[in-house]
């Protein structure tokens, strides 16, 4: 199998048709170019160039090899350049996703701080449904997501906790729980519980029979709760950002706080992603 250097030398000589100019482009000696081409021709078994004292020309086999090889070689080179650029984190686009208004507001503040450090990097925001979080991360649709924790998986990296908030239960305005000042975890067993498709170990433990709506977004789940089809565990910020006349938010007094943080694929932990996570951690450490 030819080596990368042999193919690069062959394509550069096919462009220049001059050993000296090819050597200058590759920063090697003319003798090295000649040796590399002879080695490649021995591998293939036929001459790729005709050489005289006055000119260098491609043979028919050489011309066909250029036609077949050049597009793929250019594509590989471009892919490597993009990987280097992404790893350095200097330019390009960082795609961040959020699931609701509060998350979008937090990420907008993080992006402002991040752009001060990386002015050449553009931040692109995407709104994501719970069922899309894992596919988007694993398929490269986005680079990083603000999600409820833990979102444990061997192929994902979780940044520091950015937000901790009390848990509430969203129920229909006319539900008996709406007249209570609070509920407990044990009360979850008394009502049908709604949840999205994202993993939630706490709900798995305390509401294992919860009805999971794989494609449902937040507004759809709140509508179901308001229609009396179930109770929806949410974070405290939902009460502030999504007040609805058909929904009452009741605190769950003995539930652990809900945690939020940034999650990204381990395979794409670029400097851009790490820099964004650092900016987020610094922002939430500052006094409000």
GROMACS .gro file of C-alpha atoms in nm:
model
  288
    1UNK     CA    1   0.000   0.000   0.000
    2UNK     CA    2   0.154   0.339  -0.099
    3UNK     CA    3   0.246   0.577   0.180
    4UNK     CA    4   0.092   0.922   0.216
    5UNK     CA    5   0.423   1.091   0.128
    6UNK     CA    6   0.451   0.890  -0.194
    7UNK     CA    7   0.102   0.990  -0.306
    8UNK     CA    8   0.160   1.355  -0.216
    9UNK     CA    9   0.487   1.360  -0.410
   10UNK     CA   10   0.322   1.194  -0.710
   11UNK     CA   11   0.037   1.450  -0.721
   12UNK     CA   12   0.270   1.749  -0.678
   13UNK     CA   13   0.497   1.623  -0.957
   14UNK     CA   14   0.191   1.564  -1.176
   15UNK     CA   15   0.105   1.933  -1.129
   16UNK     CA   16   0.453   2.076  -1.174
   17UNK     CA   17   0.600   1.823  -1.421
   18UNK     CA   18   0.935   1.942  -1.289
   19UNK     CA   19   1.145   1.767  -1.023
   20UNK     CA   20   1.310   2.085  -0.897
   21UNK     CA   21   0.988   2.282  -0.845
   22UNK     CA   22   0.824   1.978  -0.684
   23UNK     CA   23   1.117   1.950  -0.442
   24UNK     CA   24   1.078   2.318  -0.350
   25UNK     CA   25   0.706   2.278  -0.278
   26UNK     CA   26   0.766   1.975  -0.059
   27UNK     CA   27   1.079   2.117   0.110
   28UNK     CA   28   1.291   1.818   0.015
   29UNK     CA   29   1.577   1.756  -0.227
   30UNK     CA   30   1.533   1.674  -0.594
   31UNK     CA   31   1.698   1.337  -0.531
   32UNK     CA   32   1.435   1.256  -0.267
   33UNK     CA   33   1.154   1.334  -0.511
   34UNK     CA   34   1.312   1.107  -0.771
   35UNK     CA   35   1.361   0.825  -0.519
   36UNK     CA   36   1.004   0.852  -0.394
   37UNK     CA   37   0.857   0.836  -0.744
   38UNK     CA   38   1.071   0.533  -0.834
   39UNK     CA   39   0.956   0.360  -0.516
   40UNK     CA   40   0.590   0.429  -0.600
   41UNK     CA   41   0.637   0.303  -0.957
   42UNK     CA   42   0.789  -0.019  -0.824
   43UNK     CA   43   0.488  -0.066  -0.596
   44UNK     CA   44   0.245  -0.017  -0.883
   45UNK     CA   45   0.450  -0.205  -1.139
   46UNK     CA   46   0.436   0.045  -1.427
   47UNK     CA   47   0.594   0.383  -1.505
   48UNK     CA   48   0.386   0.686  -1.405
   49UNK     CA   49   0.607   0.946  -1.578
   50UNK     CA   50   0.826   0.961  -1.886
   51UNK     CA   51   1.149   1.150  -1.824
   52UNK     CA   52   1.388   1.307  -2.069
   53UNK     CA   53   1.658   1.570  -2.024
   54UNK     CA   54   1.407   1.835  -2.133
   55UNK     CA   55   1.067   1.734  -2.001
   56UNK     CA   56   0.863   1.523  -1.763
   57UNK     CA   57   0.523   1.390  -1.871
   58UNK     CA   58   0.258   1.161  -1.729
   59UNK     CA   59   0.207   0.821  -1.882
   60UNK     CA   60  -0.150   0.706  -1.957
   61UNK     CA   61  -0.150   0.510  -1.629
   62UNK     CA   62  -0.019   0.818  -1.447
   63UNK     CA   63  -0.295   1.038  -1.591
   64UNK     CA   64  -0.562   0.790  -1.484
   65UNK     CA   65  -0.413   0.767  -1.135
   66UNK     CA   66  -0.424   1.146  -1.101
   67UNK     CA   67  -0.790   1.151  -1.206
   68UNK     CA   68  -0.878   0.879  -0.956
   69UNK     CA   69  -0.661   0.993  -0.667
   70UNK     CA   70  -0.670   1.375  -0.665
   71UNK     CA   71  -1.033   1.426  -0.542
   72UNK     CA   72  -0.996   1.177  -0.256
   73UNK     CA   73  -0.655   1.318  -0.160
   74UNK     CA   74  -0.797   1.671  -0.147
   75UNK     CA   75  -1.093   1.556   0.065
   76UNK     CA   76  -0.864   1.384   0.316
   77UNK     CA   77  -0.643   1.692   0.336
   78UNK     CA   78  -0.942   1.918   0.395
   79UNK     CA   79  -1.075   1.687   0.666
   80UNK     CA   80  -0.740   1.690   0.846
   81UNK     CA   81  -0.724   2.070   0.822
   82UNK     CA   82  -1.071   2.100   0.975
   83UNK     CA   83  -0.974   1.864   1.257
   84UNK     CA   84  -0.661   2.066   1.336
   85UNK     CA   85  -0.858   2.390   1.329
   86UNK     CA   86  -1.127   2.248   1.558
   87UNK     CA   87  -0.869   2.114   1.800
   88UNK     CA   88  -0.699   2.453   1.827
   89UNK     CA   89  -1.034   2.616   1.885
   90UNK     CA   90  -0.940   2.944   1.715
   91UNK     CA   91  -1.205   2.978   1.448
   92UNK     CA   92  -1.517   2.807   1.321
   93UNK     CA   93  -1.858   2.752   1.477
   94UNK     CA   94  -1.951   2.607   1.815
   95UNK     CA   95  -2.305   2.465   1.816
   96UNK     CA   96  -2.473   2.469   2.157
   97UNK     CA   97  -2.821   2.339   2.237
   98UNK     CA   98  -3.072   2.416   2.510
   99UNK     CA   99  -3.415   2.281   2.599
  100UNK     CA  100  -3.607   2.578   2.737
  101UNK     CA  101  -3.605   2.955   2.780
  102UNK     CA  102  -3.400   2.955   3.100
  103UNK     CA  103  -3.134   2.738   2.940
  104UNK     CA  104  -3.121   2.965   2.637
  105UNK     CA  105  -3.077   3.271   2.857
  106UNK     CA  106  -2.794   3.109   3.052
  107UNK     CA  107  -2.612   2.996   2.739
  108UNK     CA  108  -2.646   3.342   2.583
  109UNK     CA  109  -2.458   3.483   2.882
  110UNK     CA  110  -2.193   3.213   2.855
  111UNK     CA  111  -2.154   3.280   2.482
  112UNK     CA  112  -2.096   3.651   2.543
  113UNK     CA  113  -1.811   3.574   2.781
  114UNK     CA  114  -1.671   3.302   2.554
  115UNK     CA  115  -1.665   3.533   2.249
  116UNK     CA  116  -1.456   3.785   2.441
  117UNK     CA  117  -1.183   3.520   2.458
  118UNK     CA  118  -1.238   3.359   2.119
  119UNK     CA  119  -1.357   3.641   1.891
  120UNK     CA  120  -1.294   3.427   1.585
  121UNK     CA  121  -1.535   3.157   1.698
  122UNK     CA  122  -1.905   3.188   1.620
  123UNK     CA  123  -2.160   3.044   1.866
  124UNK     CA  124  -2.473   2.895   1.710
  125UNK     CA  125  -2.776   2.822   1.928
  126UNK     CA  126  -3.016   2.533   1.874
  127UNK     CA  127  -3.333   2.443   2.064
  128UNK     CA  128  -3.350   2.069   2.129
  129UNK     CA  129  -3.631   1.839   2.243
  130UNK     CA  130  -3.542   1.595   2.521
  131UNK     CA  131  -3.566   1.294   2.288
  132UNK     CA  132  -3.320   1.459   2.048
  133UNK     CA  133  -3.042   1.534   2.300
  134UNK     CA  134  -2.854   1.203   2.278
  135UNK     CA  135  -2.897   1.153   1.900
  136UNK     CA  136  -2.785   1.510   1.829
  137UNK     CA  137  -2.473   1.469   2.041
  138UNK     CA  138  -2.382   1.130   1.899
  139UNK     CA  139  -2.455   1.218   1.537
  140UNK     CA  140  -2.265   1.548   1.548
  141UNK     CA  141  -2.570   1.770   1.508
  142UNK     CA  142  -2.448   1.989   1.797
  143UNK     CA  143  -2.122   2.014   1.993
  144UNK     CA  144  -2.254   2.067   2.345
  145UNK     CA  145  -2.591   2.056   2.522
  146UNK     CA  146  -2.717   2.206   2.848
  147UNK     CA  147  -2.900   1.913   3.009
  148UNK     CA  148  -3.024   1.775   3.337
  149UNK     CA  149  -2.767   1.568   3.525
  150UNK     CA  150  -2.660   1.299   3.550
  151UNK     CA  151  -2.656   1.212   3.183
  152UNK     CA  152  -2.409   0.930   3.224
  153UNK     CA  153  -2.277   0.742   2.921
  154UNK     CA  154  -1.925   0.617   2.839
  155UNK     CA  155  -1.914   0.823   2.519
  156UNK     CA  156  -2.018   1.151   2.687
  157UNK     CA  157  -1.836   1.403   2.904
  158UNK     CA  158  -2.015   1.604   3.171
  159UNK     CA  159  -1.889   1.945   3.275
  160UNK     CA  160  -1.931   2.102   3.620
  161UNK     CA  161  -2.277   2.156   3.768
  162UNK     CA  162  -2.394   2.503   3.664
  163UNK     CA  163  -2.735   2.520   3.832
  164UNK     CA  164  -2.895   2.350   4.134
  165UNK     CA  165  -3.264   2.412   4.191
  166UNK     CA  166  -3.558   2.270   4.390
  167UNK     CA  167  -3.790   2.024   4.224
  168UNK     CA  168  -4.158   2.104   4.171
  169UNK     CA  169  -4.454   1.900   4.056
  170UNK     CA  170  -4.662   2.053   3.776
  171UNK     CA  171  -5.027   1.950   3.808
  172UNK     CA  172  -5.362   2.069   3.672
  173UNK     CA  173  -5.486   2.387   3.838
  174UNK     CA  174  -5.787   2.195   3.970
  175UNK     CA  175  -5.588   1.897   4.101
  176UNK     CA  176  -5.608   1.827   4.479
  177UNK     CA  177  -5.229   1.875   4.503
  178UNK     CA  178  -5.273   2.233   4.377
  179UNK     CA  179  -5.444   2.318   4.707
  180UNK     CA  180  -5.148   2.186   4.908
  181UNK     CA  181  -4.854   2.398   5.005
  182UNK     CA  182  -4.621   2.116   4.909
  183UNK     CA  183  -4.599   1.744   4.832
  184UNK     CA  184  -4.347   1.473   4.914
  185UNK     CA  185  -4.169   1.212   4.708
  186UNK     CA  186  -4.410   0.951   4.842
  187UNK     CA  187  -4.698   1.145   4.683
  188UNK     CA  188  -4.564   1.056   4.338
  189UNK     CA  189  -4.705   0.706   4.389
  190UNK     CA  190  -5.056   0.853   4.414
  191UNK     CA  191  -5.067   1.014   4.069
  192UNK     CA  192  -4.975   0.918   3.711
  193UNK     CA  193  -4.637   1.078   3.643
  194UNK     CA  194  -4.530   1.217   3.307
  195UNK     CA  195  -4.169   1.239   3.191
  196UNK     CA  196  -3.962   1.296   2.881
  197UNK     CA  197  -3.738   1.041   2.714
  198UNK     CA  198  -3.411   1.157   2.871
  199UNK     CA  199  -3.260   0.930   3.140
  200UNK     CA  200  -3.340   1.043   3.496
  201UNK     CA  201  -3.211   0.806   3.770
  202UNK     CA  202  -3.411   0.988   4.038
  203UNK     CA  203  -3.739   0.937   3.854
  204UNK     CA  204  -3.642   0.581   3.767
  205UNK     CA  205  -3.620   0.514   4.141
  206UNK     CA  206  -3.922   0.706   4.266
  207UNK     CA  207  -4.161   0.688   3.970
  208UNK     CA  208  -4.065   0.374   3.775
  209UNK     CA  209  -4.410   0.347   3.617
  210UNK     CA  210  -4.403   0.704   3.482
  211UNK     CA  211  -4.550   0.748   3.135
  212UNK     CA  212  -4.264   0.839   2.900
  213UNK     CA  213  -4.349   1.052   2.598
  214UNK     CA  214  -4.051   0.994   2.365
  215UNK     CA  215  -4.113   1.283   2.126
  216UNK     CA  216  -4.278   1.525   2.368
  217UNK     CA  217  -4.135   1.870   2.429
  218UNK     CA  218  -4.180   2.077   2.743
  219UNK     CA  219  -4.490   2.265   2.627
  220UNK     CA  220  -4.660   1.941   2.526
  221UNK     CA  221  -4.588   1.784   2.864
  222UNK     CA  222  -4.716   2.092   3.048
  223UNK     CA  223  -5.032   2.083   2.837
  224UNK     CA  224  -5.087   1.720   2.934
  225UNK     CA  225  -5.037   1.810   3.299
  226UNK     CA  226  -5.279   2.103   3.267
  227UNK     CA  227  -5.534   1.872   3.108
  228UNK     CA  228  -5.518   1.641   3.410
  229UNK     CA  229  -5.345   1.352   3.233
  230UNK     CA  230  -5.062   1.335   3.484
  231UNK     CA  231  -4.817   1.520   3.706
  232UNK     CA  232  -4.488   1.645   3.565
  233UNK     CA  233  -4.173   1.678   3.782
  234UNK     CA  234  -3.987   1.995   3.682
  235UNK     CA  235  -3.718   2.229   3.805
  236UNK     CA  236  -3.803   2.552   3.987
  237UNK     CA  237  -3.717   2.768   3.686
  238UNK     CA  238  -4.013   2.626   3.492
  239UNK     CA  239  -4.250   2.798   3.735
  240UNK     CA  240  -4.092   3.134   3.652
  241UNK     CA  241  -4.050   3.096   3.276
  242UNK     CA  242  -4.369   2.903   3.197
  243UNK     CA  243  -4.657   3.036   3.412
  244UNK     CA  244  -4.987   2.893   3.286
  245UNK     CA  245  -5.343   2.937   3.412
  246UNK     CA  246  -5.409   2.565   3.369
  247UNK     CA  247  -5.102   2.450   3.565
  248UNK     CA  248  -5.006   2.475   3.932
  249UNK     CA  249  -4.647   2.424   4.049
  250UNK     CA  250  -4.616   2.253   4.388
  251UNK     CA  251  -4.275   2.210   4.560
  252UNK     CA  252  -4.156   1.855   4.637
  253UNK     CA  253  -4.014   1.917   4.982
  254UNK     CA  254  -3.795   1.608   5.032
  255UNK     CA  255  -3.661   1.571   4.677
  256UNK     CA  256  -3.291   1.635   4.605
  257UNK     CA  257  -3.215   1.942   4.403
  258UNK     CA  258  -3.218   1.911   4.026
  259UNK     CA  259  -2.877   1.974   3.865
  260UNK     CA  260  -2.793   2.114   3.523
  261UNK     CA  261  -2.467   2.117   3.332
  262UNK     CA  262  -2.303   2.099   2.991
  263UNK     CA  263  -2.261   1.763   2.818
  264UNK     CA  264  -2.057   1.685   2.507
  265UNK     CA  265  -1.921   1.378   2.321
  266UNK     CA  266  -1.584   1.255   2.445
  267UNK     CA  267  -1.467   1.214   2.085
  268UNK     CA  268  -1.519   1.584   2.006
  269UNK     CA  269  -1.383   1.745   2.323
  270UNK     CA  270  -1.215   2.028   2.132
  271UNK     CA  271  -1.055   2.339   2.276
  272UNK     CA  272  -1.371   2.529   2.175
  273UNK     CA  273  -1.592   2.301   2.382
  274UNK     CA  274  -1.358   2.309   2.681
  275UNK     CA  275  -1.329   2.686   2.659
  276UNK     CA  276  -1.707   2.724   2.651
  277UNK     CA  277  -1.742   2.498   2.957
  278UNK     CA  278  -1.481   2.702   3.144
  279UNK     CA  279  -1.663   3.025   3.058
  280UNK     CA  280  -1.988   2.874   3.186
  281UNK     CA  281  -1.832   2.768   3.517
  282UNK     CA  282  -1.684   3.114   3.570
  283UNK     CA  283  -2.010   3.287   3.490
  284UNK     CA  284  -2.216   3.095   3.746
  285UNK     CA  285  -1.950   3.142   4.015
  286UNK     CA  286  -1.993   3.520   3.999
  287UNK     CA  287  -2.245   3.687   4.233
  288UNK     CA  288  -2.583   3.734   4.066
   0.00000   0.00000   0.00000
